[in-house]
Amino acid sequence: MDVNPRNWKWARKSHILLILSLFLLQNHLKVFVILVEANSSVHIVYLGQKKYEDPATTKRSHHEMLSNLLGSKEAAKSSILYSYRHGFSGFAARLTESQAEAISDFPGVVQVIPNRIHKLHTTRSWDFIGINRHSSKNLLTKSNMGKGIIIGVIDSGVWPESESFNDEGMAPIPSRWKGICQQGQLFNSTNCNKKLIGARWFIKGLRDQLKMPINESDMEYLSPRDAGGHGTHTASTATGYYVNKANYGGLATGLARGGAPLAHLAIYKACWQIGFGGCTDADVLKAIDKSIHDGVDILSLSLGDGIPLYSYVDHRDSVAIGSFHAVIKGITVVCSAGNDGPISQTIANTAPWVITIAATTIDRAFLTAITLGNNHTLWGQSMYTGKHNHGFTGLTYSERIAVDPNDDSAKDCQPGSLNATMAAGKIVLCFSQSPQPAIASASDSVLEAGGVGVIFAQLRDDGIQSCDLIPCIKVDYEVGTQILSYIRKARSPTAKLSFPRTVIGKWSSPRVASFSSRGPSSMSPAVLKPDIAAPGVDILAAVPPSYGSGFALKSGTSMACPHVSGIVALIKSAHPNWSPAAIRSALVTTASQVGTDGSGIAQDDPNHKAADPFDVGGGNVNPNKAVDPGLIYNISIGDYVEFLCSMGYSSASITTLTKTTIDCTKKGHFGLNLNLPSITIPNLRKTLTITRTVTNVGPVTSVYKVVVQAPHGITMTVTPQTLSFNVTTQILSFKVTFFSTSKLNGDYKFGSLTWKDGKHRVRIPIAVRAINFESFADL
C-alpha cells in the first residue's frame, strides 16, 4: 500500500481528472446521440418477398443488417421501429440520410424510402343497391350474410361498445385466425368478441414523424379505440350487425347494418388524429403485414396518397406495395379513390391489383322548407336536429352586413367578416366562393356575430355537414339567387326555417359525387381507375357516442370503399376459391350504368354531365349480379409481374419483390394486355390489337356473342365474335383491333365491349385517346 502523501495526492488528482474526463465524454456522447437522433428520421428498408419462412429468423436477419450498418446490436435495437416479416420482408428504422444511402447498397435491399403521412380519404344505402334482408333471391341470402369471412379494416380504430359490433348470432371465431386483441388505453381483451375478433394499433411511425412525445389525451386513445369516428364508421359499413331504429337526430331512421352482417371484423389502427393527423407508411405497412399473418380474407383501406403519385416498384406507395403481398396470399384489397374531384387525373390507389372505389349518391335527401316573407316556399337540405322556434325572422344577405364592404370574405361568411350589430337576431344568406364549400364554418361565423340561422348557397351538392348550434340549410345557386332577389326587393325581408325531414326515392340516383377523385391514372394510364363506384354520400353508420346517438352521416370515398368491402365478403362467401382479380372482374362487368330514372349515371354538378369510365369505372356496383357474372377476367401473379416489366422496372427489383427470377427483357410490352376487365389505350396511333382472356363461371355449356359500342371516331373489330364453352373448354381468348383515322390529337373517347349469352351481360368499359404526333411536324 502506498502511504506517500505526495503520491496519494497525485493519485487523487488523477482520479478526479479521470472522472471529469469520463463525465465530459459521457455528456459529449449524449449530445452526439441527441444530434444524431435530431438528424435521423424513419426510413423503410424494403427487402421484397420473404427469404425465410420463419418470422423469427427474418427478424434476426433485419437486426443483423442494421447491426452491420450501425456497429452494434444495441444501436440496431434502438433504431428499429418495426420488423415486417409475415407478408414480406423489411423493416422501419431511424436512420440519417447518409445511413439510409449506405444501407441501400446492402445486398438484398430493394429500396430505402422515407416515412410519409397519408390522408384518411347505413340505413338506406344497402337497400338502394339491392341488398335487402327480406329477399330470398339476393346476394345477402345466397352468401349467408358473409358468414365465416374475416374483413380487416386499416383505419382510425373502433368503438367496440357500438351496437353494430355485438356478436349476437355470430358463428365461432374461425380456427385459422391468428390475431390478437391488443390492449391499450381504455381497451382490453374483453372488448373483442365473435364479431370483433381482433384489434391492433400502430403508432411508432407517426410518433417519429411528429418529433414529439405522444401521451394519453382526450383527443386520442393509445389503443385500438377510435376517437374520431372514421374507423368505426367504415368498419360498421362493411360488416356491422343489425341495429334497429338507427338514426342521426331523428334523420335517416331505419335498420342499420353492414354489407356482410355475419362476417368477422379485425381492426388495425394505423391512422390518428394527433397533430395534423393521418397514417404513416411505416404504420400502414406494419398493419398490412400483421393482417396477412392474422389471416384476414379482405382488407379495406379508406386512405391513400395525393398527387404526385409514386411508382409501384419505387415503394413509396405503401398501400400499393403492401397490398401486392396481400394479393399474393389471396387477400382481396379494396381502397378508396380519394376526394380530390372533380378534377381529372386525381385518382389515388391506382395499382392494378387493388379494387379502387369512387363515390356516388343514393336516393335519399333531408328536405328543409324555407318560407319567405312573401309566402313563397323554397327547398334546401339540412342535418340540423336541434331546437328552434323562431317563426318568421329577419333575413339579410351577408354582403350587406360585412365589416368591410370591400372585402369579399363576407360573401361566404368567413370568420370575422360579419358586423355583429347588423347580424344579431337574423338569418344570414351566404354564397360559397370556394370549390370546397364550408357551411359549418359559415355557421360558426354567423353564430359568433349573433345570427340565428344560415342559408348557404353552394355550387356542389356533395352531402351535408352538420351544424349543431343554429339551423343551417344548404341550397344551390338558383335557389340562393331567388332568395337574394327577394331580399333586394323586400322592405323588411323575413324567412321561416323548418326542420328537415327524410325523403326517399324522389330523385334520380346514383350521381357521381363531385368530390370523388377522377381518372385517368397519372401513374399507369393503361390501367382504368376507378374500378367501380358505390354509395358514399350521407351514409349513416356507427360512430363513438360523442356524436350523440352513436350514428352519424358521413360523405367521402372513405364511405364508398367499405360498401364494396362488404360486398366482396358476400361474394367470397359464395365463391371461396375465386381470386381477388376474379372478384374485381365480377364487380366491374356486372355494374350498372343507369340511374333510377332509366337515364345514364350523371355527375353531381350543375351541368349533370354524363359519367364516363374515369368517373365510375365499370359503373355503380350491382351486388346481386356480381355473384353470377357468367364470365370473369382473371389475372395471375405472373401477369402482374409482366405488367411491372412493361412499366420499365428493372428485372432485379421485380425479382426481389416476387422472390421469383424475372428477365424483363424477354417479356416485351405487356401493359395494354394485362387481363383487366377494361381496356384503356392512352395513345392510339392508327391501329392496335389488344388481347383479353375470359373464364366461364356460369353454365358449363354456354355460347356468348359480342356486342360492341365503339368510341367516337374509332373502329373496333373483335375476333372471334362468338365464344363457345363446353366441358373441355372453359377458358377462351379474343382479340380486339382498334383503328383510328383521326388526323387530330383528341381527348379520350369512351365505349364498351359486352359478351351476352341470353342471361348474362358481361360488359367492360373502354377508353381510347387517338394521338397523331406526325401532325406536329407541319406546325
PDB file of N, CA and C in Angstrom, residues 122-131 139-140 151 153 233-240 255-261 298-302 334-336 355-362 364 532-542 552-571 583 587 620-623 626:
ATOM      1  N   THR A 122     -75.596   1.505 -42.864  1.00  0.00           N
ATOM      2  CA  THR A 122     -76.069   2.776 -43.372  1.00  0.00           C
ATOM      3  C   THR A 122     -77.514   2.454 -43.731  1.00  0.00           C
ATOM      4  N   THR A 123     -78.322   3.072 -43.257  1.00  0.00           N
ATOM      5  CA  THR A 123     -79.687   2.560 -43.311  1.00  0.00           C
ATOM      6  C   THR A 123     -80.189   2.360 -44.732  1.00  0.00           C
ATOM      7  N   ARG A 124     -80.119   3.320 -45.580  1.00  0.00           N
ATOM      8  CA  ARG A 124     -80.730   3.280 -46.907  1.00  0.00           C
ATOM      9  C   ARG A 124     -79.825   2.693 -47.975  1.00  0.00           C
ATOM     10  N   SER A 125     -78.501   2.851 -47.867  1.00  0.00           N
ATOM     11  CA  SER A 125     -77.616   2.553 -48.993  1.00  0.00           C
ATOM     12  C   SER A 125     -77.686   1.105 -49.437  1.00  0.00           C
ATOM     13  N   TRP A 126     -77.828   0.148 -48.491  1.00  0.00           N
ATOM     14  CA  TRP A 126     -77.842  -1.259 -48.890  1.00  0.00           C
ATOM     15  C   TRP A 126     -79.118  -1.624 -49.624  1.00  0.00           C
ATOM     16  N   ASP A 127     -80.248  -1.118 -49.168  1.00  0.00           N
ATOM     17  CA  ASP A 127     -81.495  -1.358 -49.902  1.00  0.00           C
ATOM     18  C   ASP A 127     -81.423  -0.723 -51.296  1.00  0.00           C
ATOM     19  N   PHE A 128     -80.783   0.441 -51.375  1.00  0.00           N
ATOM     20  CA  PHE A 128     -80.698   1.150 -52.649  1.00  0.00           C
ATOM     21  C   PHE A 128     -79.950   0.336 -53.699  1.00  0.00           C
ATOM     22  N   ILE A 129     -78.903  -0.392 -53.285  1.00  0.00           N
ATOM     23  CA  ILE A 129     -78.146  -1.180 -54.269  1.00  0.00           C
ATOM     24  C   ILE A 129     -78.604  -2.637 -54.307  1.00  0.00           C
ATOM     25  N   GLY A 130     -79.746  -2.926 -53.694  1.00  0.00           N
ATOM     26  CA  GLY A 130     -80.393  -4.224 -53.912  1.00  0.00           C
ATOM     27  C   GLY A 130     -80.094  -5.296 -52.902  1.00  0.00           C
ATOM     28  N   ILE A 131     -79.481  -4.949 -51.759  1.00  0.00           N
ATOM     29  CA  ILE A 131     -79.208  -5.950 -50.731  1.00  0.00           C
ATOM     30  C   ILE A 131     -80.250  -5.797 -49.622  1.00  0.00           C
ATOM     31  N   LEU A 139     -77.983 -11.424 -52.983  1.00  0.00           N
ATOM     32  CA  LEU A 139     -76.661 -11.912 -52.586  1.00  0.00           C
ATOM     33  C   LEU A 139     -76.550 -12.090 -51.078  1.00  0.00           C
ATOM     34  N   LEU A 140     -77.238 -11.257 -50.304  1.00  0.00           N
ATOM     35  CA  LEU A 140     -77.160 -11.365 -48.851  1.00  0.00           C
ATOM     36  C   LEU A 140     -77.589 -12.751 -48.387  1.00  0.00           C
ATOM     37  N   ILE A 151     -62.986  -9.639 -42.420  1.00  0.00           N
ATOM     38  CA  ILE A 151     -62.649  -8.366 -43.062  1.00  0.00           C
ATOM     39  C   ILE A 151     -61.705  -7.591 -42.153  1.00  0.00           C
ATOM     40  N   VAL A 153     -59.902  -4.036 -41.413  1.00  0.00           N
ATOM     41  CA  VAL A 153     -60.080  -2.615 -41.709  1.00  0.00           C
ATOM     42  C   VAL A 153     -58.889  -1.850 -41.143  1.00  0.00           C
ATOM     43  N   HIS A 233     -66.998   4.147 -38.349  1.00  0.00           N
ATOM     44  CA  HIS A 233     -67.969   4.337 -39.434  1.00  0.00           C
ATOM     45  C   HIS A 233     -67.696   3.378 -40.590  1.00  0.00           C
ATOM     46  N   THR A 234     -66.424   3.296 -41.019  1.00  0.00           N
ATOM     47  CA  THR A 234     -66.104   2.427 -42.160  1.00  0.00           C
ATOM     48  C   THR A 234     -66.264   0.956 -41.800  1.00  0.00           C
ATOM     49  N   ALA A 235     -65.866   0.585 -40.571  1.00  0.00           N
ATOM     50  CA  ALA A 235     -65.970  -0.816 -40.148  1.00  0.00           C
ATOM     51  C   ALA A 235     -67.425  -1.261 -40.067  1.00  0.00           C
ATOM     52  N   SER A 236     -68.285  -0.423 -39.500  1.00  0.00           N
ATOM     53  CA  SER A 236     -69.694  -0.803 -39.376  1.00  0.00           C
ATOM     54  C   SER A 236     -70.387  -0.806 -40.729  1.00  0.00           C
ATOM     55  N   THR A 237     -69.914   0.025 -41.668  1.00  0.00           N
ATOM     56  CA  THR A 237     -70.474  -0.005 -43.024  1.00  0.00           C
ATOM     57  C   THR A 237     -70.153  -1.324 -43.709  1.00  0.00           C
ATOM     58  N   ALA A 238     -68.948  -1.828 -43.504  1.00  0.00           N
ATOM     59  CA  ALA A 238     -68.542  -3.077 -44.155  1.00  0.00           C
ATOM     60  C   ALA A 238     -69.232  -4.291 -43.548  1.00  0.00           C
ATOM     61  N   THR A 239     -69.302  -4.352 -42.204  1.00  0.00           N
ATOM     62  CA  THR A 239     -69.736  -5.604 -41.590  1.00  0.00           C
ATOM     63  C   THR A 239     -70.492  -5.413 -40.282  1.00  0.00           C
ATOM     64  N   GLY A 240     -71.123  -4.244 -40.088  1.00  0.00           N
ATOM     65  CA  GLY A 240     -71.879  -4.024 -38.865  1.00  0.00           C
ATOM     66  C   GLY A 240     -73.077  -4.962 -38.750  1.00  0.00           C
ATOM     67  N   LEU A 255     -83.202   0.500 -40.251  1.00  0.00           N
ATOM     68  CA  LEU A 255     -82.368  -0.617 -39.820  1.00  0.00           C
ATOM     69  C   LEU A 255     -80.958  -0.421 -40.355  1.00  0.00           C
ATOM     70  N   ALA A 256     -80.008  -0.215 -39.464  1.00  0.00           N
ATOM     71  CA  ALA A 256     -78.608  -0.050 -39.884  1.00  0.00           C
ATOM     72  C   ALA A 256     -77.926  -1.403 -39.899  1.00  0.00           C
ATOM     73  N   ARG A 257     -77.091  -1.620 -40.894  1.00  0.00           N
ATOM     74  CA  ARG A 257     -76.319  -2.868 -40.965  1.00  0.00           C
ATOM     75  C   ARG A 257     -75.176  -2.673 -41.938  1.00  0.00           C
ATOM     76  N   GLY A 258     -74.206  -3.542 -41.843  1.00  0.00           N
ATOM     77  CA  GLY A 258     -73.120  -3.541 -42.800  1.00  0.00           C
ATOM     78  C   GLY A 258     -73.443  -4.431 -43.981  1.00  0.00           C
ATOM     79  N   GLY A 259     -72.550  -4.447 -44.953  1.00  0.00           N
ATOM     80  CA  GLY A 259     -72.779  -5.252 -46.145  1.00  0.00           C
ATOM     81  C   GLY A 259     -72.777  -6.738 -45.863  1.00  0.00           C
ATOM     82  N   ALA A 260     -71.924  -7.171 -44.940  1.00  0.00           N
ATOM     83  CA  ALA A 260     -71.816  -8.588 -44.592  1.00  0.00           C
ATOM     84  C   ALA A 260     -72.027  -8.720 -43.082  1.00  0.00           C
ATOM     85  N   PRO A 261     -73.272  -8.745 -42.606  1.00  0.00           N
ATOM     86  CA  PRO A 261     -73.552  -8.681 -41.163  1.00  0.00           C
ATOM     87  C   PRO A 261     -72.977  -9.837 -40.354  1.00  0.00           C
ATOM     88  N   ILE A 298     -60.111 -10.188 -46.520  1.00  0.00           N
ATOM     89  CA  ILE A 298     -60.318  -8.935 -47.250  1.00  0.00           C
ATOM     90  C   ILE A 298     -59.684  -7.814 -46.449  1.00  0.00           C
ATOM     91  N   LEU A 299     -59.061  -6.862 -47.135  1.00  0.00           N
ATOM     92  CA  LEU A 299     -58.548  -5.660 -46.496  1.00  0.00           C
ATOM     93  C   LEU A 299     -59.277  -4.446 -47.051  1.00  0.00           C
ATOM     94  N   SER A 300     -59.740  -3.578 -46.164  1.00  0.00           N
ATOM     95  CA  SER A 300     -60.443  -2.356 -46.548  1.00  0.00           C
ATOM     96  C   SER A 300     -59.631  -1.163 -46.084  1.00  0.00           C
ATOM     97  N   LEU A 301     -59.202  -0.317 -47.044  1.00  0.00           N
ATOM     98  CA  LEU A 301     -58.358   0.834 -46.725  1.00  0.00           C
ATOM     99  C   LEU A 301     -58.962   2.102 -47.302  1.00  0.00           C
ATOM    100  N   SER A 302     -59.541   2.925 -46.444  1.00  0.00           N
ATOM    101  CA  SER A 302     -60.094   4.209 -46.875  1.00  0.00           C
ATOM    102  C   SER A 302     -59.055   5.305 -46.643  1.00  0.00           C
ATOM    103  N   VAL A 334     -59.414  -3.639 -51.039  1.00  0.00           N
ATOM    104  CA  VAL A 334     -60.340  -2.624 -51.535  1.00  0.00           C
ATOM    105  C   VAL A 334     -59.902  -1.269 -50.994  1.00  0.00           C
ATOM    106  N   CYS A 335     -59.799  -0.261 -51.883  1.00  0.00           N
ATOM    107  CA  CYS A 335     -59.279   1.056 -51.496  1.00  0.00           C
ATOM    108  C   CYS A 335     -60.202   2.171 -51.994  1.00  0.00           C
ATOM    109  N   SER A 336     -60.161   3.282 -51.290  1.00  0.00           N
ATOM    110  CA  SER A 336     -60.904   4.465 -51.723  1.00  0.00           C
ATOM    111  C   SER A 336     -60.147   5.183 -52.835  1.00  0.00           C
ATOM    112  N   ILE A 355     -58.739  -2.970 -55.778  1.00  0.00           N
ATOM    113  CA  ILE A 355     -60.032  -2.520 -56.295  1.00  0.00           C
ATOM    114  C   ILE A 355     -60.255  -1.106 -55.778  1.00  0.00           C
ATOM    115  N   THR A 356     -60.350  -0.136 -56.677  1.00  0.00           N
ATOM    116  CA  THR A 356     -60.425   1.273 -56.309  1.00  0.00           C
ATOM    117  C   THR A 356     -61.849   1.794 -56.506  1.00  0.00           C
ATOM    118  N   ILE A 357     -62.390   2.456 -55.466  1.00  0.00           N
ATOM    119  CA  ILE A 357     -63.813   2.762 -55.412  1.00  0.00           C
ATOM    120  C   ILE A 357     -64.084   4.261 -55.469  1.00  0.00           C
ATOM    121  N   ALA A 358     -64.949   4.662 -56.405  1.00  0.00           N
ATOM    122  CA  ALA A 358     -65.465   6.026 -56.484  1.00  0.00           C
ATOM    123  C   ALA A 358     -66.740   6.134 -55.653  1.00  0.00           C
ATOM    124  N   ALA A 359     -67.203   7.360 -55.423  1.00  0.00           N
ATOM    125  CA  ALA A 359     -68.374   7.586 -54.574  1.00  0.00           C
ATOM    126  C   ALA A 359     -69.555   8.121 -55.375  1.00  0.00           C
ATOM    127  N   THR A 360     -70.745   7.605 -55.076  1.00  0.00           N
ATOM    128  CA  THR A 360     -71.973   8.063 -55.711  1.00  0.00           C
ATOM    129  C   THR A 360     -73.036   8.368 -54.641  1.00  0.00           C
ATOM    130  N   THR A 361     -74.101   9.010 -55.069  1.00  0.00           N
ATOM    131  CA  THR A 361     -75.205   9.349 -54.173  1.00  0.00           C
ATOM    132  C   THR A 361     -76.206   8.201 -54.106  1.00  0.00           C
ATOM    133  N   ILE A 362     -77.101   8.268 -53.126  1.00  0.00           N
ATOM    134  CA  ILE A 362     -78.259   7.382 -53.081  1.00  0.00           C
ATOM    135  C   ILE A 362     -79.514   8.252 -53.194  1.00  0.00           C
ATOM    136  N   ARG A 364     -81.776   9.420 -51.284  1.00  0.00           N
ATOM    137  CA  ARG A 364     -82.303   9.959 -50.030  1.00  0.00           C
ATOM    138  C   ARG A 364     -81.871  11.407 -49.869  1.00  0.00           C
ATOM    139  N   ILE A 532     -64.797   0.873 -59.948  1.00  0.00           N
ATOM    140  CA  ILE A 532     -66.241   0.819 -59.774  1.00  0.00           C
ATOM    141  C   ILE A 532     -66.649   1.909 -58.787  1.00  0.00           C
ATOM    142  N   ALA A 533     -67.954   2.204 -58.737  1.00  0.00           N
ATOM    143  CA  ALA A 533     -68.474   3.210 -57.817  1.00  0.00           C
ATOM    144  C   ALA A 533     -69.471   2.569 -56.861  1.00  0.00           C
ATOM    145  N   ALA A 534     -69.644   3.209 -55.694  1.00  0.00           N
ATOM    146  CA  ALA A 534     -70.566   2.704 -54.677  1.00  0.00           C
ATOM    147  C   ALA A 534     -71.054   3.883 -53.839  1.00  0.00           C
ATOM    148  N   PRO A 535     -72.123   3.698 -53.066  1.00  0.00           N
ATOM    149  CA  PRO A 535     -72.656   4.805 -52.259  1.00  0.00           C
ATOM    150  C   PRO A 535     -71.614   5.401 -51.326  1.00  0.00           C
ATOM    151  N   GLY A 536     -71.506   6.743 -51.345  1.00  0.00           N
ATOM    152  CA  GLY A 536     -70.524   7.407 -50.493  1.00  0.00           C
ATOM    153  C   GLY A 536     -70.950   8.788 -50.034  1.00  0.00           C
ATOM    154  N   VAL A 537     -72.233   9.126 -50.182  1.00  0.00           N
ATOM    155  CA  VAL A 537     -72.727  10.453 -49.796  1.00  0.00           C
ATOM    156  C   VAL A 537     -73.820  10.305 -48.737  1.00  0.00           C
ATOM    157  N   ASP A 538     -73.634  10.987 -47.610  1.00  0.00           N
ATOM    158  CA  ASP A 538     -74.599  10.963 -46.498  1.00  0.00           C
ATOM    159  C   ASP A 538     -74.915   9.530 -46.076  1.00  0.00           C
ATOM    160  N   ILE A 539     -73.880   8.785 -45.743  1.00  0.00           N
ATOM    161  CA  ILE A 539     -74.031   7.391 -45.325  1.00  0.00           C
ATOM    162  C   ILE A 539     -74.150   7.337 -43.799  1.00  0.00           C
ATOM    163  N   LEU A 540     -75.196   6.695 -43.313  1.00  0.00           N
ATOM    164  CA  LEU A 540     -75.392   6.538 -41.876  1.00  0.00           C
ATOM    165  C   LEU A 540     -74.698   5.276 -41.400  1.00  0.00           C
ATOM    166  N   ALA A 541     -73.825   5.422 -40.407  1.00  0.00           N
ATOM    167  CA  ALA A 541     -73.132   4.269 -39.822  1.00  0.00           C
ATOM    168  C   ALA A 541     -72.679   4.631 -38.421  1.00  0.00           C
ATOM    169  N   ALA A 542     -72.151   3.650 -37.717  1.00  0.00           N
ATOM    170  CA  ALA A 542     -71.800   3.816 -36.305  1.00  0.00           C
ATOM    171  C   ALA A 542     -70.616   4.753 -36.107  1.00  0.00           C
ATOM    172  N   ALA A 552     -73.829   8.490 -37.292  1.00  0.00           N
ATOM    173  CA  ALA A 552     -73.626   9.775 -37.957  1.00  0.00           C
ATOM    174  C   ALA A 552     -73.671   9.598 -39.462  1.00  0.00           C
ATOM    175  N   LEU A 553     -73.994  10.694 -40.131  1.00  0.00           N
ATOM    176  CA  LEU A 553     -73.992  10.728 -41.590  1.00  0.00           C
ATOM    177  C   LEU A 553     -72.665  11.307 -42.055  1.00  0.00           C
ATOM    178  N   LYS A 554     -71.926  10.541 -42.875  1.00  0.00           N
ATOM    179  CA  LYS A 554     -70.637  10.992 -43.401  1.00  0.00           C
ATOM    180  C   LYS A 554     -70.585  10.782 -44.910  1.00  0.00           C
ATOM    181  N   SER A 555     -69.759  11.593 -45.569  1.00  0.00           N
ATOM    182  CA  SER A 555     -69.595  11.502 -47.022  1.00  0.00           C
ATOM    183  C   SER A 555     -68.120  11.407 -47.379  1.00  0.00           C
ATOM    184  N   GLY A 556     -67.823  10.694 -48.459  1.00  0.00           N
ATOM    185  CA  GLY A 556     -66.455  10.562 -48.940  1.00  0.00           C
ATOM    186  C   GLY A 556     -66.264   9.220 -49.630  1.00  0.00           C
ATOM    187  N   THR A 557     -65.210   9.103 -50.417  1.00  0.00           N
ATOM    188  CA  THR A 557     -64.901   7.783 -50.974  1.00  0.00           C
ATOM    189  C   THR A 557     -64.519   6.821 -49.853  1.00  0.00           C
ATOM    190  N   SER A 558     -64.177   7.369 -48.673  1.00  0.00           N
ATOM    191  CA  SER A 558     -63.958   6.531 -47.488  1.00  0.00           C
ATOM    192  C   SER A 558     -65.204   5.731 -47.144  1.00  0.00           C
ATOM    193  N   MET A 559     -66.377   6.292 -47.418  1.00  0.00           N
ATOM    194  CA  MET A 559     -67.643   5.611 -47.124  1.00  0.00           C
ATOM    195  C   MET A 559     -68.004   4.630 -48.248  1.00  0.00           C
ATOM    196  N   ALA A 560     -67.575   4.938 -49.473  1.00  0.00           N
ATOM    197  CA  ALA A 560     -67.859   4.042 -50.604  1.00  0.00           C
ATOM    198  C   ALA A 560     -67.032   2.764 -50.517  1.00  0.00           C
ATOM    199  N   CYS A 561     -65.777   2.896 -50.094  1.00  0.00           N
ATOM    200  CA  CYS A 561     -64.861   1.755 -50.023  1.00  0.00           C
ATOM    201  C   CYS A 561     -65.413   0.596 -49.191  1.00  0.00           C
ATOM    202  N   PRO A 562     -65.865   0.814 -47.937  1.00  0.00           N
ATOM    203  CA  PRO A 562     -66.358  -0.321 -47.152  1.00  0.00           C
ATOM    204  C   PRO A 562     -67.654  -0.921 -47.675  1.00  0.00           C
ATOM    205  N   HIS A 563     -68.418  -0.179 -48.475  1.00  0.00           N
ATOM    206  CA  HIS A 563     -69.576  -0.786 -49.131  1.00  0.00           C
ATOM    207  C   HIS A 563     -69.122  -1.948 -50.012  1.00  0.00           C
ATOM    208  N   VAL A 564     -68.070  -1.697 -50.793  1.00  0.00           N
ATOM    209  CA  VAL A 564     -67.575  -2.753 -51.675  1.00  0.00           C
ATOM    210  C   VAL A 564     -66.863  -3.837 -50.871  1.00  0.00           C
ATOM    211  N   SER A 565     -66.185  -3.458 -49.798  1.00  0.00           N
ATOM    212  CA  SER A 565     -65.538  -4.470 -48.946  1.00  0.00           C
ATOM    213  C   SER A 565     -66.572  -5.456 -48.410  1.00  0.00           C
ATOM    214  N   GLY A 566     -67.725  -4.940 -47.995  1.00  0.00           N
ATOM    215  CA  GLY A 566     -68.791  -5.818 -47.527  1.00  0.00           C
ATOM    216  C   GLY A 566     -69.326  -6.711 -48.621  1.00  0.00           C
ATOM    217  N   ILE A 567     -69.486  -6.155 -49.823  1.00  0.00           N
ATOM    218  CA  ILE A 567     -69.971  -6.946 -50.955  1.00  0.00           C
ATOM    219  C   ILE A 567     -68.959  -8.025 -51.330  1.00  0.00           C
ATOM    220  N   VAL A 568     -67.670  -7.669 -51.284  1.00  0.00           N
ATOM    221  CA  VAL A 568     -66.624  -8.654 -51.574  1.00  0.00           C
ATOM    222  C   VAL A 568     -66.712  -9.820 -50.587  1.00  0.00           C
ATOM    223  N   ALA A 569     -67.015  -9.523 -49.322  1.00  0.00           N
ATOM    224  CA  ALA A 569     -67.167 -10.593 -48.328  1.00  0.00           C
ATOM    225  C   ALA A 569     -68.310 -11.532 -48.707  1.00  0.00           C
ATOM    226  N   LEU A 570     -69.400 -10.972 -49.201  1.00  0.00           N
ATOM    227  CA  LEU A 570     -70.529 -11.808 -49.623  1.00  0.00           C
ATOM    228  C   LEU A 570     -70.139 -12.684 -50.817  1.00  0.00           C
ATOM    229  N   ILE A 571     -69.448 -12.097 -51.795  1.00  0.00           N
ATOM    230  CA  ILE A 571     -69.018 -12.862 -52.969  1.00  0.00           C
ATOM    231  C   ILE A 571     -68.016 -13.937 -52.562  1.00  0.00           C
ATOM    232  N   ILE A 583     -62.884 -11.623 -58.408  1.00  0.00           N
ATOM    233  CA  ILE A 583     -63.905 -10.859 -57.684  1.00  0.00           C
ATOM    234  C   ILE A 583     -64.017  -9.454 -58.262  1.00  0.00           C
ATOM    235  N   LEU A 587     -67.383  -7.709 -60.167  1.00  0.00           N
ATOM    236  CA  LEU A 587     -67.958  -6.421 -59.792  1.00  0.00           C
ATOM    237  C   LEU A 587     -68.035  -5.473 -60.980  1.00  0.00           C
ATOM    238  N   ASN A 620     -71.952   1.720 -61.359  1.00  0.00           N
ATOM    239  CA  ASN A 620     -72.320   1.608 -59.953  1.00  0.00           C
ATOM    240  C   ASN A 620     -72.493   0.140 -59.588  1.00  0.00           C
ATOM    241  N   VAL A 621     -71.993  -0.239 -58.416  1.00  0.00           N
ATOM    242  CA  VAL A 621     -71.944  -1.646 -58.027  1.00  0.00           C
ATOM    243  C   VAL A 621     -73.336  -2.266 -58.004  1.00  0.00           C
ATOM    244  N   ASN A 622     -73.427  -3.502 -58.511  1.00  0.00           N
ATOM    245  CA  ASN A 622     -74.681  -4.254 -58.540  1.00  0.00           C
ATOM    246  C   ASN A 622     -74.422  -5.621 -57.907  1.00  0.00           C
ATOM    247  N   PRO A 623     -74.539  -5.726 -56.584  1.00  0.00           N
ATOM    248  CA  PRO A 623     -74.111  -6.941 -55.879  1.00  0.00           C
ATOM    249  C   PRO A 623     -74.808  -8.212 -56.334  1.00  0.00           C
ATOM    250  N   ALA A 626     -73.283  -9.450 -59.445  1.00  0.00           N
ATOM    251  CA  ALA A 626     -71.866  -9.778 -59.326  1.00  0.00           C
ATOM    252  C   ALA A 626     -71.630 -11.205 -58.857  1.00  0.00           C
TER     253      ALA A 626
END
